[in-house]
XYZ file of C-alpha atoms in Angstrom:
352
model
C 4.063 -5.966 -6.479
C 6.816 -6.080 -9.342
C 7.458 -6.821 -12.872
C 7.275 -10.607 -11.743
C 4.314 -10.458 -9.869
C 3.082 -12.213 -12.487
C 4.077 -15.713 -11.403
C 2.202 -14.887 -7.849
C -0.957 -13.845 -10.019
C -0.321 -17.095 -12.370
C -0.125 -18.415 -8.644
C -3.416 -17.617 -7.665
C -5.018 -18.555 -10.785
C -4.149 -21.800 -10.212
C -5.396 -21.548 -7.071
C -8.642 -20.133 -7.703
C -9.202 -22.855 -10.352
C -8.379 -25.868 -8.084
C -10.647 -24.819 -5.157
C -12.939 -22.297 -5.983
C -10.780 -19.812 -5.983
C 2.890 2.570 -0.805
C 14.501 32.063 5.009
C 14.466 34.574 7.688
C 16.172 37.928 7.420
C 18.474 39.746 9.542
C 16.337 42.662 11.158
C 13.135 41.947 10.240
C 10.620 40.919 13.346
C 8.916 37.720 14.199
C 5.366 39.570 13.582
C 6.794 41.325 10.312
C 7.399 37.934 9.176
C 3.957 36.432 10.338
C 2.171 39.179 8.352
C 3.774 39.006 5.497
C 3.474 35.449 5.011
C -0.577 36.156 5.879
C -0.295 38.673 3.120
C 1.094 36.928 0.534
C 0.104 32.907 1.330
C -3.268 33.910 -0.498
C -1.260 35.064 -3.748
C 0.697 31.878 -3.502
C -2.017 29.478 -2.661
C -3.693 30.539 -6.366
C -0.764 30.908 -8.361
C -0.084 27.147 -7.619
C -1.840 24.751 -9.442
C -3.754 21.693 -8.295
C -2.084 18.238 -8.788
C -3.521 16.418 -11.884
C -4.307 12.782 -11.195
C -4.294 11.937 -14.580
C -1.034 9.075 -15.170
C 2.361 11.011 -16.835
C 5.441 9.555 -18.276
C 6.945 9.840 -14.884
C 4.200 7.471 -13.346
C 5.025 4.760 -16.258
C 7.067 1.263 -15.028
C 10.729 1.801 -14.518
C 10.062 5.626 -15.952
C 12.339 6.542 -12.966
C 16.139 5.320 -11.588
C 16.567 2.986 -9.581
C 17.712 4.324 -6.084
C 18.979 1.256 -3.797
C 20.730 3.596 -0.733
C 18.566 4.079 2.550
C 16.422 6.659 3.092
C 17.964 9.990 4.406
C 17.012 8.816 8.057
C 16.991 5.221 9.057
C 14.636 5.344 12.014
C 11.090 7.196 12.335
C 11.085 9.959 14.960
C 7.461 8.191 16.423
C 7.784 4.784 17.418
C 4.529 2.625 18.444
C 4.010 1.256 21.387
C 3.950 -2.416 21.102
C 1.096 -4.846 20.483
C -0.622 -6.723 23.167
C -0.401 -11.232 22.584
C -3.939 -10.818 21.439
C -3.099 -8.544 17.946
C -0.027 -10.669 17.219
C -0.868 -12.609 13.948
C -2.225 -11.595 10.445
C -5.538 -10.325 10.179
C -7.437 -11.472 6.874
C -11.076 -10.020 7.540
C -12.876 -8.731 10.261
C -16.128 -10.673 11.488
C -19.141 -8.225 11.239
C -21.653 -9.056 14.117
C -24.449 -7.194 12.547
C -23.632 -8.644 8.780
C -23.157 -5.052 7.245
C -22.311 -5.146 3.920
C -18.847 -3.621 4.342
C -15.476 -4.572 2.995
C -12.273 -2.793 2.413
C -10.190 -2.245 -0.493
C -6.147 -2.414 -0.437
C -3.653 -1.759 -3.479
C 0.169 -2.694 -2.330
C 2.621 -0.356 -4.227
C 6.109 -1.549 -3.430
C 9.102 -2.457 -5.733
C 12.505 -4.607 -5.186
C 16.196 -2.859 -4.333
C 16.693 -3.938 -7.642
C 13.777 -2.205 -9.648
C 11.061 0.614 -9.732
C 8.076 0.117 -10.733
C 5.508 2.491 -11.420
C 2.321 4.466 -10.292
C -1.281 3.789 -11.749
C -2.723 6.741 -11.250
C -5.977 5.582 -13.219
C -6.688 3.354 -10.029
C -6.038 5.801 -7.616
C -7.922 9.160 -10.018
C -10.696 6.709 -9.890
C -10.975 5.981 -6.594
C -10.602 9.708 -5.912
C -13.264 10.592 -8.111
C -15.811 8.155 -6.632
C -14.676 8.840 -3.427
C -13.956 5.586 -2.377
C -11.865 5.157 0.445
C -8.990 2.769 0.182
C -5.962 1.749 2.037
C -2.453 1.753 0.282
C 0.125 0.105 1.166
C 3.308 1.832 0.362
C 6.582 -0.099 0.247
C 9.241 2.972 1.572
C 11.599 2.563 -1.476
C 8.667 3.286 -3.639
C 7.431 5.934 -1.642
C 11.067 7.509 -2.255
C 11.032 6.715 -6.050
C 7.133 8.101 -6.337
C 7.627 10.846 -3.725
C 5.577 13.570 -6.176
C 2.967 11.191 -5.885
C 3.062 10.491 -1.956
C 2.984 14.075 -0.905
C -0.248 14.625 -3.720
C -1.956 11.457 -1.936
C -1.129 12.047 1.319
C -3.470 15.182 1.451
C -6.172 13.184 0.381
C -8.359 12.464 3.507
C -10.033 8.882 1.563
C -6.760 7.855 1.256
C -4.532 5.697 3.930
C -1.306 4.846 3.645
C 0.214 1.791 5.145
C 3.301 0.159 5.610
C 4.483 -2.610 2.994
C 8.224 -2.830 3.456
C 11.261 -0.836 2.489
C 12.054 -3.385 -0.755
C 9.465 -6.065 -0.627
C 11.699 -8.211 1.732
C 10.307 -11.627 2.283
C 9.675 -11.630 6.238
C 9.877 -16.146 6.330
C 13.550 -14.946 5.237
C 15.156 -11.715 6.414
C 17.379 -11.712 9.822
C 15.707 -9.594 12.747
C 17.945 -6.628 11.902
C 17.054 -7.106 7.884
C 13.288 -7.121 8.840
C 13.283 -4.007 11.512
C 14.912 -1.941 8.846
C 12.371 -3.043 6.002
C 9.852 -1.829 8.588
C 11.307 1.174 9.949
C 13.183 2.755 6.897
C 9.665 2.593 5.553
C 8.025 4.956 8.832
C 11.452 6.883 8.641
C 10.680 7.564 4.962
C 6.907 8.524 5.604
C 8.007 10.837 8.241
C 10.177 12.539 5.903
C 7.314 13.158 3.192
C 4.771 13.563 6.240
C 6.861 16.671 6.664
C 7.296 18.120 3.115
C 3.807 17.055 2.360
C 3.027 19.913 5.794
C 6.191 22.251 4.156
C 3.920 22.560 1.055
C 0.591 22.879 2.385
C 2.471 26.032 4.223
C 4.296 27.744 1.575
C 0.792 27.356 -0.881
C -1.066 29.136 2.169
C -3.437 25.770 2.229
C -4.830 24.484 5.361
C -2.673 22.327 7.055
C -3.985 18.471 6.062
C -4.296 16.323 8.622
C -1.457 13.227 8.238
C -1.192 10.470 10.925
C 2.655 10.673 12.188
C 3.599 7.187 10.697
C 1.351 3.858 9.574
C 0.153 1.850 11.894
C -0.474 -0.925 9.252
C 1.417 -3.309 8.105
C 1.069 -5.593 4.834
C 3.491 -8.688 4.406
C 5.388 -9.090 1.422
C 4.301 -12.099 -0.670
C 2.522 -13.044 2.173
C 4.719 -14.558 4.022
C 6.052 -14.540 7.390
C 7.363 -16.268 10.439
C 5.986 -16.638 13.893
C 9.099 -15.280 15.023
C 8.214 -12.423 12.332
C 4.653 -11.729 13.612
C 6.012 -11.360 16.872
C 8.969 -9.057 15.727
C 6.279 -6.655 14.045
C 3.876 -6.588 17.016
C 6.968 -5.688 19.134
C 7.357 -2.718 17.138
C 3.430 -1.541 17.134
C 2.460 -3.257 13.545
C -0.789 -4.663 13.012
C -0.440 -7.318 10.248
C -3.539 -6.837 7.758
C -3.156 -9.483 4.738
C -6.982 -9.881 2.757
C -9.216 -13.130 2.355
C -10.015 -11.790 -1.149
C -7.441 -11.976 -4.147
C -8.825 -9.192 -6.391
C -6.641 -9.322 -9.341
C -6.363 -11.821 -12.547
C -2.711 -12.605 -14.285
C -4.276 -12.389 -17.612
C -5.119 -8.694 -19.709
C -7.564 -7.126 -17.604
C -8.421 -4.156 -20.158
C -10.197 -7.204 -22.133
C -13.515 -6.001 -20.626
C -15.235 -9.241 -21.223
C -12.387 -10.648 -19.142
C -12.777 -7.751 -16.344
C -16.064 -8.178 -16.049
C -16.265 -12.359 -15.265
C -13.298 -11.463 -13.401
C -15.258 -8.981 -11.391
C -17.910 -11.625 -11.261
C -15.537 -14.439 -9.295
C -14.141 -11.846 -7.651
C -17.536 -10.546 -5.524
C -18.870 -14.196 -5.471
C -16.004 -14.750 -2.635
C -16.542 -11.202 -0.868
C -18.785 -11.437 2.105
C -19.365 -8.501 4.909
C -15.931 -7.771 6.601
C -13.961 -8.946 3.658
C -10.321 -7.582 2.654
C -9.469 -7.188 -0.829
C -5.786 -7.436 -2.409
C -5.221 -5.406 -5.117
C -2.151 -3.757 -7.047
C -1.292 0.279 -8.104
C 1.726 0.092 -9.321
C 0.738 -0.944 -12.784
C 1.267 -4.734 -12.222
C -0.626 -6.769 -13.594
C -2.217 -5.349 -16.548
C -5.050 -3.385 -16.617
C -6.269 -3.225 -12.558
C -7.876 -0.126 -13.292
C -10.092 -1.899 -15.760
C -10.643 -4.894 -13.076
C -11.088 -2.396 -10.041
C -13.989 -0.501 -11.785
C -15.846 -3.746 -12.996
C -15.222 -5.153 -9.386
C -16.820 -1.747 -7.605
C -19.459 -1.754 -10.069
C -20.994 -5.278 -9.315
C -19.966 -5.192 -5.369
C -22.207 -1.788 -5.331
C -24.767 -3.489 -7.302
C -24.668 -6.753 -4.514
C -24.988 -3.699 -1.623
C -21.841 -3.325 -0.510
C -20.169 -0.006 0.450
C -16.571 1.095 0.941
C -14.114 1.773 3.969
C -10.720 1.597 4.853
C -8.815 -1.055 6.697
C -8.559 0.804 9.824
C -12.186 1.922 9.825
C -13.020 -1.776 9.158
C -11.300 -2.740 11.920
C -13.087 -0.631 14.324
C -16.525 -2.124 13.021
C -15.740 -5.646 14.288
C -13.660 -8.334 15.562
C -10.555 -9.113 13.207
C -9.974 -12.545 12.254
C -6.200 -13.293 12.576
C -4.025 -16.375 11.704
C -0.323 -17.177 12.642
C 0.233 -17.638 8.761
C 0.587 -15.462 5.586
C -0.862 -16.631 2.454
C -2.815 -15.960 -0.358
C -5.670 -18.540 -0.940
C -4.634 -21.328 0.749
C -1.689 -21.658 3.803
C 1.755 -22.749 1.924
C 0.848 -21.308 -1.730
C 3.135 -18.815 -1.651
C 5.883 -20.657 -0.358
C 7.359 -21.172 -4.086
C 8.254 -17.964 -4.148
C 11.060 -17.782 -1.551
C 13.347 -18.536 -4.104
C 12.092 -16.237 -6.918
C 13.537 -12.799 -5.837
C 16.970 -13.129 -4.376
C 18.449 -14.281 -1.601
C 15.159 -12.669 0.184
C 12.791 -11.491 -1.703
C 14.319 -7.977 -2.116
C 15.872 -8.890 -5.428
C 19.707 -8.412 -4.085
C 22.323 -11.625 -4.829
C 23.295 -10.876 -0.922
C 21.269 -10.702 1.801
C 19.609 -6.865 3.499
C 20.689 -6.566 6.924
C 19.548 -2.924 6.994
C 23.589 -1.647 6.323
């Protein structure tokens, strides 16, 4: 989330404890041009170096400026078609009629107008390296901010990316032009990397990667949201995927000992078809630490990895008309935490 997710994790905590619980030049031909850039694409392809996923000082909290103007085009170029009544609502998990020992893991990376955040790239190396899929849900400001990171992750087939908002605006709060631009800056922003991340793969002489045009997936800020809200993001061809698993801890989770009954309470409430929240953009402390404890003892219990959207596709989703995190109405505190709402601004985002 942000620097004060904090209070949501202290949130949860409390929670847990009291029940259980994103040139052409003149004169030369068309085919001159097409075999040249067959000739040389090779040359270029292995004089460019592969991305490290190891974290830099540019990945680090507030490591970059804060940027608070829209994106350079307001609305996506693909719009979805819009949801039928039956996939308005927020899907938690997704009921498993054969009990397979599935769930899906989700990291939210998202920051306020007011503030960056940053990247953990030790959660998302990880992953990578155990080839675990995962789906990330990518607030668009932070996809701006982190945009050497987006185009690297983007060409990652394990990885999907979801929508999260443009600013982590509270959707019990924004007006209906505030909340269609948190959504749609965010696919307008995608788009925009969708293309360079396509530029690149050209100009290096790689295989073009295979990108979906824009998200079809759609993570609530805080959790919250309206029923006027769910309906607004089904008109626009959102499905609203929240998690019946809170996978993170307030406290220091590079204490291992910590990470590791952590880990413990965490896979005690996962069952088949489960949806698990966590956090990559290095808030709270030491995920990374948390994430590889949690794998390790969901692996050892049998269970096995896929994204949201595979998930989905296994089973019948289990959807609400409310947004929460444990319990419906714990998260309702924090309307008044982060601005006027949620985005962190002393006025309130109308999309201007």
């Amino acid at each position: 989330m942000f620097s004060s997710v904090s209070l949501v994790l202290r949130l949860r905590h409390t929670v847990a404890v009291s029940v259980g619980v994103f040139c052409i030049l003149a004169g030369i031909s068309v085919a001159s041009i097409a075999a040249d850039a067959a000739s040389t694409a090779p040359a270029i392809a292995s004089s460019a170096p592969a991305p490290s996923w190891a974290p830099d000082a540019q990945d680090a909290r507030k490591a970059l400026r804060n940027d608070a103007t829209p994106p350079a085009k307001r609305e996506p170029s693909v719009m979805l078609p819009p949801l039928g009544p039956d996939a308005v609502g927020t899907i938690r998990r997704v009921a498993l009629a054969d009990g397979a020992k599935v769930v899906a893991l989700t990291f939210d990376l998202c920051e306020l107008d007011t503030v960056t955040t940053g990247c953990d790239m030790d959660i998302l190396g990880f992953l990578r390296a155990e080839h675990i899929p995962a789906t990330l849900f990518m607030g668009g400001k932070w996809m701006r901010t982190h945009s050497r990171r987006v185009l690297q992750i983007m060409t990652e087939p394990q990885f999907e990316i979801a929508n999260h908002a443009w600013s982590h605006g509270n959707f019990a709060l924004l007006s209906p032009a505030g909340l269609r631009a948190q959504v749609l800056w965010t696919q307008a922003q995608y788009e925009l990397l969708r293309k360079e991340a396509l530029r690149e793969a050209w100009a290096q002489g790689r295989p073009e990667p295979v990108i979906q045009p824009v998200p079809t997936l759609f993570r609530l800020p805080y959790g919250r949201c309206s029923d006027q809200s769910l309906q607004a993001l089904a008109k626009l061809g959102m499905q609203v995927v929240q998690w019946d698993v809170v996978a993170e801890s307030g406290a220091d989770n590079t204490n291992i000992e910590h990470a590791r009954r952590e880990a413990h309470l965490v896979a005690s409430q996962v069952k088949p078809g489960s949806i698990l929240l966590f956090h990559a953009n290095l808030v709270p402390k030491g995920s990374a630490q948390l994430l590889r404890e949690t794998v390790t003892e969901l692996r050892r219990r049998g269970y096995n990895f896929v994204s949201v959207s595979t998930l989905l596709g296994m089973g019948v989703p289990q959807r609400t008309m409310n947004g929460y995190f444990t319990s419906p109405g714990d998260n309702k505190a924090l309307d008044s935490k982060f601005g006027v709402d949620g985005t962190g601004r002393h006025t309130p985002f109308n999309g201007e």
